[in-house]
Coordinates of C-alpha atoms in Angstrom, one line a residue:
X1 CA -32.1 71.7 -60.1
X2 CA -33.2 73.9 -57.5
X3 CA -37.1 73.0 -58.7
X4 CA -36.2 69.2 -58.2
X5 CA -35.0 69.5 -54.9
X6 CA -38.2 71.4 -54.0
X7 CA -40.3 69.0 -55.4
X8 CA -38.8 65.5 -54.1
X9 CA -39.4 66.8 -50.3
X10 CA -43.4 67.4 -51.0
X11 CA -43.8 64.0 -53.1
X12 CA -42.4 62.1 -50.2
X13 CA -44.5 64.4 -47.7
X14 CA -47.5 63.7 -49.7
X15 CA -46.5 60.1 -50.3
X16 CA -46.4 60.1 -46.0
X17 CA -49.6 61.8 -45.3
X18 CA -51.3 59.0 -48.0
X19 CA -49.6 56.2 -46.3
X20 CA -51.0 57.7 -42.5
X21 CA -54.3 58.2 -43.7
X22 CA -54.9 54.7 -45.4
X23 CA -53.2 53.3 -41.5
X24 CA -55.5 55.0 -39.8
X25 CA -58.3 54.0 -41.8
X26 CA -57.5 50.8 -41.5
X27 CA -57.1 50.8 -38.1
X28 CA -60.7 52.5 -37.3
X29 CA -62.0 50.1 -39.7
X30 CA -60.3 47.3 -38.0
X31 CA -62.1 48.7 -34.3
X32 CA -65.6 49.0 -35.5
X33 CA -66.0 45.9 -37.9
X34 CA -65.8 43.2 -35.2
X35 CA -68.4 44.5 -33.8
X36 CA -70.6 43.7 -36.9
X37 CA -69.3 40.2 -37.7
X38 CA -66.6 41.0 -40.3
X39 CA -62.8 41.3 -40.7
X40 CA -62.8 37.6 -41.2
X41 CA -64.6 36.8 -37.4
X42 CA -66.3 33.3 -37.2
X43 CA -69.9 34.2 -37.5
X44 CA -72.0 31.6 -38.2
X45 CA -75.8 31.5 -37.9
X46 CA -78.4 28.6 -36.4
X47 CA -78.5 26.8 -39.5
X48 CA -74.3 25.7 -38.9
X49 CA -75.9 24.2 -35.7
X50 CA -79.0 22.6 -36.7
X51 CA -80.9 24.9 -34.5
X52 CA -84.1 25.4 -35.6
X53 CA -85.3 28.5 -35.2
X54 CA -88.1 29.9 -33.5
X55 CA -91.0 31.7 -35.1
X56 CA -93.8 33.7 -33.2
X57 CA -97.4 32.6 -34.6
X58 CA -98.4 36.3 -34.6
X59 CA -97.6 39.1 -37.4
X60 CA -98.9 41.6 -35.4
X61 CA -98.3 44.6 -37.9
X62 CA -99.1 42.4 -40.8
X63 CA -96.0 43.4 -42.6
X64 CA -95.2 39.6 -43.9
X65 CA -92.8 39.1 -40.7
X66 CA -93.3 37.0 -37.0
X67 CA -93.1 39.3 -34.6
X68 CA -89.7 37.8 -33.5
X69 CA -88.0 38.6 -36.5
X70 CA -89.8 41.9 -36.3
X71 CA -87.4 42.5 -33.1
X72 CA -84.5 41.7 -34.0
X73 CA -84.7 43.1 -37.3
X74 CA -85.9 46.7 -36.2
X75 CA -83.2 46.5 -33.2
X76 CA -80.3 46.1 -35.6
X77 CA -81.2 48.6 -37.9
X78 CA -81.5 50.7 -34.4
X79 CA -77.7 50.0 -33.4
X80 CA -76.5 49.9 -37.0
X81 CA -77.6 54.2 -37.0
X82 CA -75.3 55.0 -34.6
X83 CA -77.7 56.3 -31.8
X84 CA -76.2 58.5 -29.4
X85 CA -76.6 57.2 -25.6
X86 CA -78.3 59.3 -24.2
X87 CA -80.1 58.5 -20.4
X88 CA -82.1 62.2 -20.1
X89 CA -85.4 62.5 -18.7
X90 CA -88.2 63.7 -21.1
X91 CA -91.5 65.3 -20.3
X92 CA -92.9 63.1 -22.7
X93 CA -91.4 59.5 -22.0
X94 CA -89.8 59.6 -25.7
X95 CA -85.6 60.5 -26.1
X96 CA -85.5 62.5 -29.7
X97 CA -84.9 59.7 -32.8
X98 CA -81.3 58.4 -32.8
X99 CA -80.5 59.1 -29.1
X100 CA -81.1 56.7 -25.9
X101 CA -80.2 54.2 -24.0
X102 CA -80.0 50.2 -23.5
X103 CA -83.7 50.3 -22.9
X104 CA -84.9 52.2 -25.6
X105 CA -83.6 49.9 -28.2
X106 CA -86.5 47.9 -26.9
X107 CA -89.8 49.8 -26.7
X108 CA -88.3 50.3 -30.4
X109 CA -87.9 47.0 -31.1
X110 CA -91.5 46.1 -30.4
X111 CA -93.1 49.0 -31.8
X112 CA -91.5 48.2 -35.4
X113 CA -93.4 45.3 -34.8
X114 CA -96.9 47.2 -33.8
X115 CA -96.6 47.1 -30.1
X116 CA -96.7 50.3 -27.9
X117 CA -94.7 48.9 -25.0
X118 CA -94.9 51.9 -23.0
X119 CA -98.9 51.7 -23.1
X120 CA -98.7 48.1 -21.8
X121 CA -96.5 48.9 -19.2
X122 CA -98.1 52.3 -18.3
X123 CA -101.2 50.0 -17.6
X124 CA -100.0 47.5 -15.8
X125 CA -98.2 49.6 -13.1
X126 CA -100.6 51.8 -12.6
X127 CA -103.4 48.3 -11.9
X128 CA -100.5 46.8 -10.0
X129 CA -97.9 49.6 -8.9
X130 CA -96.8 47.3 -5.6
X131 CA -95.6 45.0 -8.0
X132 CA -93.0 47.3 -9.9
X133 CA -89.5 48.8 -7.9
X134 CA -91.0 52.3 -7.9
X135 CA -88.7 55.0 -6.5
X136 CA -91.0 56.7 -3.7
X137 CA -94.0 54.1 -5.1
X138 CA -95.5 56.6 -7.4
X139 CA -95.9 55.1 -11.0
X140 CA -93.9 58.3 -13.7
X141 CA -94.9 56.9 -17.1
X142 CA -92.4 59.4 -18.9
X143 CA -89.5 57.3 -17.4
X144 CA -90.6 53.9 -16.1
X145 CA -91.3 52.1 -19.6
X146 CA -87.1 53.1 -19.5
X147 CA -86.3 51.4 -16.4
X148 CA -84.4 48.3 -16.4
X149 CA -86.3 46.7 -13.6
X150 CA -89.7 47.0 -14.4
X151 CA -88.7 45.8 -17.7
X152 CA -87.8 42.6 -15.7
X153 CA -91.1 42.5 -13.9
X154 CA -93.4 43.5 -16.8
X155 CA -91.8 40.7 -18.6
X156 CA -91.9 38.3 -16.4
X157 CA -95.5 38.9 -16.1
X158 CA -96.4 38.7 -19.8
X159 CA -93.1 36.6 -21.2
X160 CA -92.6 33.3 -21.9
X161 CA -89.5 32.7 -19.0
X162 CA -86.7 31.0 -20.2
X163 CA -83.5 29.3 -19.2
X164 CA -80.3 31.7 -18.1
X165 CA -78.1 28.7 -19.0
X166 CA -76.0 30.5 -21.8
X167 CA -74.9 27.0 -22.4
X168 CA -78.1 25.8 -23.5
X169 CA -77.6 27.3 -26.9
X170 CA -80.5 26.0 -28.8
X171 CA -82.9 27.9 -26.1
X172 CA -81.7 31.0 -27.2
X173 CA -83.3 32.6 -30.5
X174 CA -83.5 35.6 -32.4
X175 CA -85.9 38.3 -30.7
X176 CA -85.4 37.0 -27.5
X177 CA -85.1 39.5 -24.6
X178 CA -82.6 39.5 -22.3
X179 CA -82.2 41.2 -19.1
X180 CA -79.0 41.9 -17.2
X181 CA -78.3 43.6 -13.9
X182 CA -78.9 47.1 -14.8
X183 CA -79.2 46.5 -19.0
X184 CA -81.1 44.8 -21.3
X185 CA -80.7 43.5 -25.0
X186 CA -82.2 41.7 -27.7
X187 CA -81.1 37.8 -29.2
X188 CA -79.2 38.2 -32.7
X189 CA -79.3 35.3 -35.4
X190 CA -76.2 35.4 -35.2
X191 CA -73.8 33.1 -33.3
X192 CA -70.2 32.5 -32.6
X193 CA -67.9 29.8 -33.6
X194 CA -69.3 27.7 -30.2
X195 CA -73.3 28.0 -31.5
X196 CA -74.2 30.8 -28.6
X197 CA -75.9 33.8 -30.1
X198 CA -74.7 37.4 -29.9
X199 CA -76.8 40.2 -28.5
X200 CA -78.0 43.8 -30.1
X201 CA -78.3 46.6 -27.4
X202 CA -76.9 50.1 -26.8
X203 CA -74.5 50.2 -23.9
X204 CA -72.3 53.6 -22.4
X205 CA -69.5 52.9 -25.2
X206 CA -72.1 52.3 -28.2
X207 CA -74.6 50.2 -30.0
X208 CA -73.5 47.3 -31.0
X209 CA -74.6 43.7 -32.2
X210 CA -71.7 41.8 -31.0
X211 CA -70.9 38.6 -29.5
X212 CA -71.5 39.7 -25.9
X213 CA -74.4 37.4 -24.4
X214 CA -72.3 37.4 -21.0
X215 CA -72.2 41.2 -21.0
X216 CA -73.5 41.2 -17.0
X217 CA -74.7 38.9 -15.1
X218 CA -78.1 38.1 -16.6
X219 CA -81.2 37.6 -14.1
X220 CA -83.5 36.8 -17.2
X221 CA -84.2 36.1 -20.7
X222 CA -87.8 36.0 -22.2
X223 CA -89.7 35.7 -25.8
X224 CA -92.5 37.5 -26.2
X225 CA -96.2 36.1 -25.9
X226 CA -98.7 39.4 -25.9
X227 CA -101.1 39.8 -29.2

């Protein structure tokens, strides 16, 4: 008897712990998959809508894939690794693999796709620097291919410039570019239950593709057109 009473105390213990565990799984399941389209979200993608989608006339790399899908492709896989943010300086321009910041799921996003936007950029600046918002108006390739702002400027030298007008749903399309006060992201071809895309980028809380295209206030949104 006294090995029964023992033994009832631990099952139910044990029976607790496996019924806290699966909660909080659950639960931290329940956080992160909305973020990726699942737990029974509407996620829908341009063919629902009749939106045809656009295609870049370039396979840069060669790899069977337009550029644009390129993009988007290589920035979700980017967010889906769980990058850490990370906004430090490096002597060399580069943050170590799996660490950076809204703009670094970018440069990465083009170079999966054969393009070396820091070179570009690099270039540019230093054959226009009064063009680009440089702090003390001295061109520092190892951080300005990671600023925001010239993103903005560089693009809209070299971009096709699109509408803003998040309503306009049809304009926007998968590896699109879109720039926000102080953060940038690429299109998804994925949309919501209204037809408007979501966005892939790496913000202060995480990486995410998410339904989120009104993140900040966004200043501009541009498809790619270098070769």
């Amino acid at each position: 008897m006294e090995t029964e009473r023992r033994t009832k105390p631990r099952r139910r213990r044990g029976r607790f712990l496996l019924l806290a565990l699966v909660v909080a799984l659950a639960a931290g399941i329940r956080l992160t998959w909305p973020r990726s389209g699942l737990w029974g979200m509407a996620l829908f993608t341009q063919l629902r809508y009749g939106i045809e989608t656009a295609r870049s006339p370039v396979d840069y790399d060669g790899d069977g894939l337009d550029d644009y899908a390129d993009f988007m492709l290589a920035a979700r896989a980017y967010v889906r690794s769980n990058p850490v943010y990370d906004s430090e300086y490096y002597a060399d321009g580069y943050p170590p693999a799996g660490r950076g910041v809204c703009t670094d799921v970018i440069w990465r996003a083009l170079a999966a796709a054969g393009y070396d936007l820091k070179a570009l950029l690099d270039r540019d600046i230093a054959a226009h620097p009064s063009l680009y918002p440089l702090p003390n108006g001295e061109p520092d390739p190892n951080i300005d291919f990671r600023r925001v702002v010239n993103l903005d400027v560089f693009f809209g030298r070299f971009c096709q410039r699109l509408t803003v007008d998040t309503a306009r749903t049809d304009q926007w399309q998968p590896g699109d570019i879109v720039v926000y006060e102080g953060h940038v992201a690429v299109v998804s071809d994925r949309r919501n239950a209204q037809g408007r895309p979501w966005v892939i980028h790496h913000t202060g809380h995480g990486a995410f593709e998410e339904d989120a295209l009104d993140y900040k206030r966004i200043i501009g949104h541009y498809r790619w057109l270098l070769t």
